[in-house]
């Protein structure tokens, strides 16, 4: 199965009891639809918890806002919390990651956007 979405928070590396490491992150899948009989479009966002078991060195690249295409296996988890409420989640076991585009860069006072360069006087070219 393949999913394409934006990462919702920077990935975190977790160690498990047997010494293996897993990279955990989540993505948002956005969809639009127009309900029958309505002229207004609705936005639907689905959040998917992802885990990458292959190399933890990928974690720094899985940062908030990055657009990624993931291949892997999906599963559903259901449970009751301490208050007895039913809870559930979509979990995705990632087998490959493909990066698309990027994320919007943050502008800060310490790092202002580059100003356009001043043009030098035109040089007389022979052609």
Short mmCIF file of C-alpha atoms in Angstrom, two decimals:
data_model
loop_
_atom_site.label_atom_id
_atom_site.label_comp_id
_atom_site.label_asym_id
_atom_site.label_seq_id
_atom_site.Cartn_x
_atom_site.Cartn_y
_atom_site.Cartn_z
CA UNK A 1 0.00 0.00 0.00
CA UNK A 2 1.19 3.55 -0.68
CA UNK A 3 0.35 6.74 1.22
CA UNK A 4 1.35 10.32 0.44
CA UNK A 5 1.08 13.00 3.10
CA UNK A 6 2.82 15.62 5.21
CA UNK A 7 4.72 14.76 8.38
CA UNK A 8 2.96 16.28 11.41
CA UNK A 9 5.95 16.42 13.81
CA UNK A 10 9.68 15.66 13.70
CA UNK A 11 10.40 11.93 13.80
CA UNK A 12 11.71 10.37 17.02
CA UNK A 13 13.99 7.35 17.43
CA UNK A 14 12.90 4.85 20.11
CA UNK A 15 14.87 1.88 21.46
CA UNK A 16 13.01 -1.29 22.32
CA UNK A 17 13.92 -4.01 24.85
CA UNK A 18 15.90 -6.20 22.44
CA UNK A 19 18.14 -3.28 21.41
CA UNK A 20 16.55 -2.58 18.04
CA UNK A 21 15.62 0.98 17.12
CA UNK A 22 12.46 2.25 15.47
CA UNK A 23 11.77 5.66 13.95
CA UNK A 24 8.25 6.87 14.77
CA UNK A 25 6.39 9.73 13.13
CA UNK A 26 2.91 10.53 11.87
CA UNK A 27 1.53 11.89 8.62
CA UNK A 28 -1.62 13.76 7.70
CA UNK A 29 -3.59 12.61 4.65
CA UNK A 30 -5.77 15.41 3.28
CA UNK A 31 -8.82 14.87 1.11
CA UNK A 32 -11.63 17.09 -0.16
CA UNK A 33 -15.18 16.13 -1.01
CA UNK A 34 -18.48 17.80 -1.77
CA UNK A 35 -21.46 16.28 0.09
CA UNK A 36 -24.47 15.39 -2.02
CA UNK A 37 -26.79 18.39 -2.36
CA UNK A 38 -24.17 20.85 -1.15
CA UNK A 39 -22.17 23.45 -3.05
CA UNK A 40 -19.51 23.67 -0.36
CA UNK A 41 -16.36 21.53 -0.31
CA UNK A 42 -15.40 19.80 2.94
CA UNK A 43 -11.84 19.08 4.06
CA UNK A 44 -11.13 15.67 5.61
CA UNK A 45 -7.81 14.96 7.35
CA UNK A 46 -6.78 11.47 8.45
CA UNK A 47 -3.77 10.97 10.72
CA UNK A 48 -1.63 7.84 10.41
CA UNK A 49 1.02 6.70 12.94
CA UNK A 50 4.10 5.42 11.10
CA UNK A 51 7.06 3.28 12.12
CA UNK A 52 10.31 2.73 10.20
CA UNK A 53 12.40 -0.22 11.42
CA UNK A 54 15.22 -0.23 8.88
CA UNK A 55 17.70 2.59 9.64
CA UNK A 56 17.42 5.23 12.32
CA UNK A 57 19.73 7.50 10.27
CA UNK A 58 16.66 8.55 8.27
CA UNK A 59 15.08 10.26 11.31
CA UNK A 60 16.62 13.75 10.83
CA UNK A 61 15.15 13.93 7.32
CA UNK A 62 11.63 13.09 8.52
CA UNK A 63 10.84 16.57 9.75
CA UNK A 64 7.56 18.38 10.29
CA UNK A 65 5.99 19.60 7.06
CA UNK A 66 7.97 17.33 4.71
CA UNK A 67 5.89 15.75 1.93
CA UNK A 68 6.58 12.00 1.78
CA UNK A 69 5.35 9.00 -0.17
CA UNK A 70 5.41 5.84 1.92
CA UNK A 71 5.07 2.20 0.92
CA UNK A 72 4.32 -0.48 3.46
CA UNK A 73 1.64 -2.30 5.41
CA UNK A 74 -1.30 -0.74 7.26
CA UNK A 75 -3.01 -2.01 10.40
CA UNK A 76 -5.75 -0.82 12.74
CA UNK A 77 -5.53 -0.73 16.54
CA UNK A 78 -8.51 -0.50 18.88
CA UNK A 79 -8.58 -0.28 22.70
CA UNK A 80 -10.37 1.23 25.66
CA UNK A 81 -8.66 3.94 27.69
CA UNK A 82 -8.71 4.22 31.50
CA UNK A 83 -12.05 6.05 31.34
CA UNK A 84 -13.57 3.18 29.36
CA UNK A 85 -13.81 5.16 26.10
CA UNK A 86 -13.18 3.33 22.84
CA UNK A 87 -10.06 4.56 21.02
CA UNK A 88 -8.45 3.60 17.75
CA UNK A 89 -5.56 4.41 15.45
CA UNK A 90 -4.24 3.69 11.99
CA UNK A 91 -0.69 2.33 12.05
CA UNK A 92 1.60 2.06 9.03
CA UNK A 93 4.73 -0.12 8.95
CA UNK A 94 6.95 1.66 6.41
CA UNK A 95 9.10 -0.34 3.99
CA UNK A 96 10.23 2.56 1.76
CA UNK A 97 10.21 6.35 1.85
CA UNK A 98 10.28 8.77 -1.07
CA UNK A 99 10.60 12.52 -0.46
CA UNK A 100 8.62 14.96 -2.61
CA UNK A 101 9.33 18.66 -2.72
CA UNK A 102 10.01 19.91 0.72
CA UNK A 103 8.61 22.10 3.40
CA UNK A 104 8.17 25.82 3.70
CA UNK A 105 11.25 27.45 5.14
CA UNK A 106 10.84 29.44 8.32
CA UNK A 107 11.75 33.12 8.11
CA UNK A 108 13.30 34.54 11.25
CA UNK A 109 14.81 37.89 12.16
CA UNK A 110 18.22 36.22 12.38
CA UNK A 111 17.78 34.71 8.92
CA UNK A 112 15.82 37.22 6.78
CA UNK A 113 14.82 36.33 3.25
CA UNK A 114 17.54 37.11 0.76
CA UNK A 115 17.17 40.48 -0.92
CA UNK A 116 17.32 40.60 -4.71
CA UNK A 117 20.86 41.12 -5.96
CA UNK A 118 21.71 44.45 -7.53
CA UNK A 119 22.30 44.17 -11.27
CA UNK A 120 25.68 45.29 -12.47
CA UNK A 121 25.97 47.55 -15.49
CA UNK A 122 25.37 45.67 -18.72
CA UNK A 123 28.52 44.42 -20.41
CA UNK A 124 28.81 44.97 -24.14
CA UNK A 125 28.95 41.44 -25.57
CA UNK A 126 30.16 40.80 -29.14
CA UNK A 127 27.07 38.81 -30.18
#
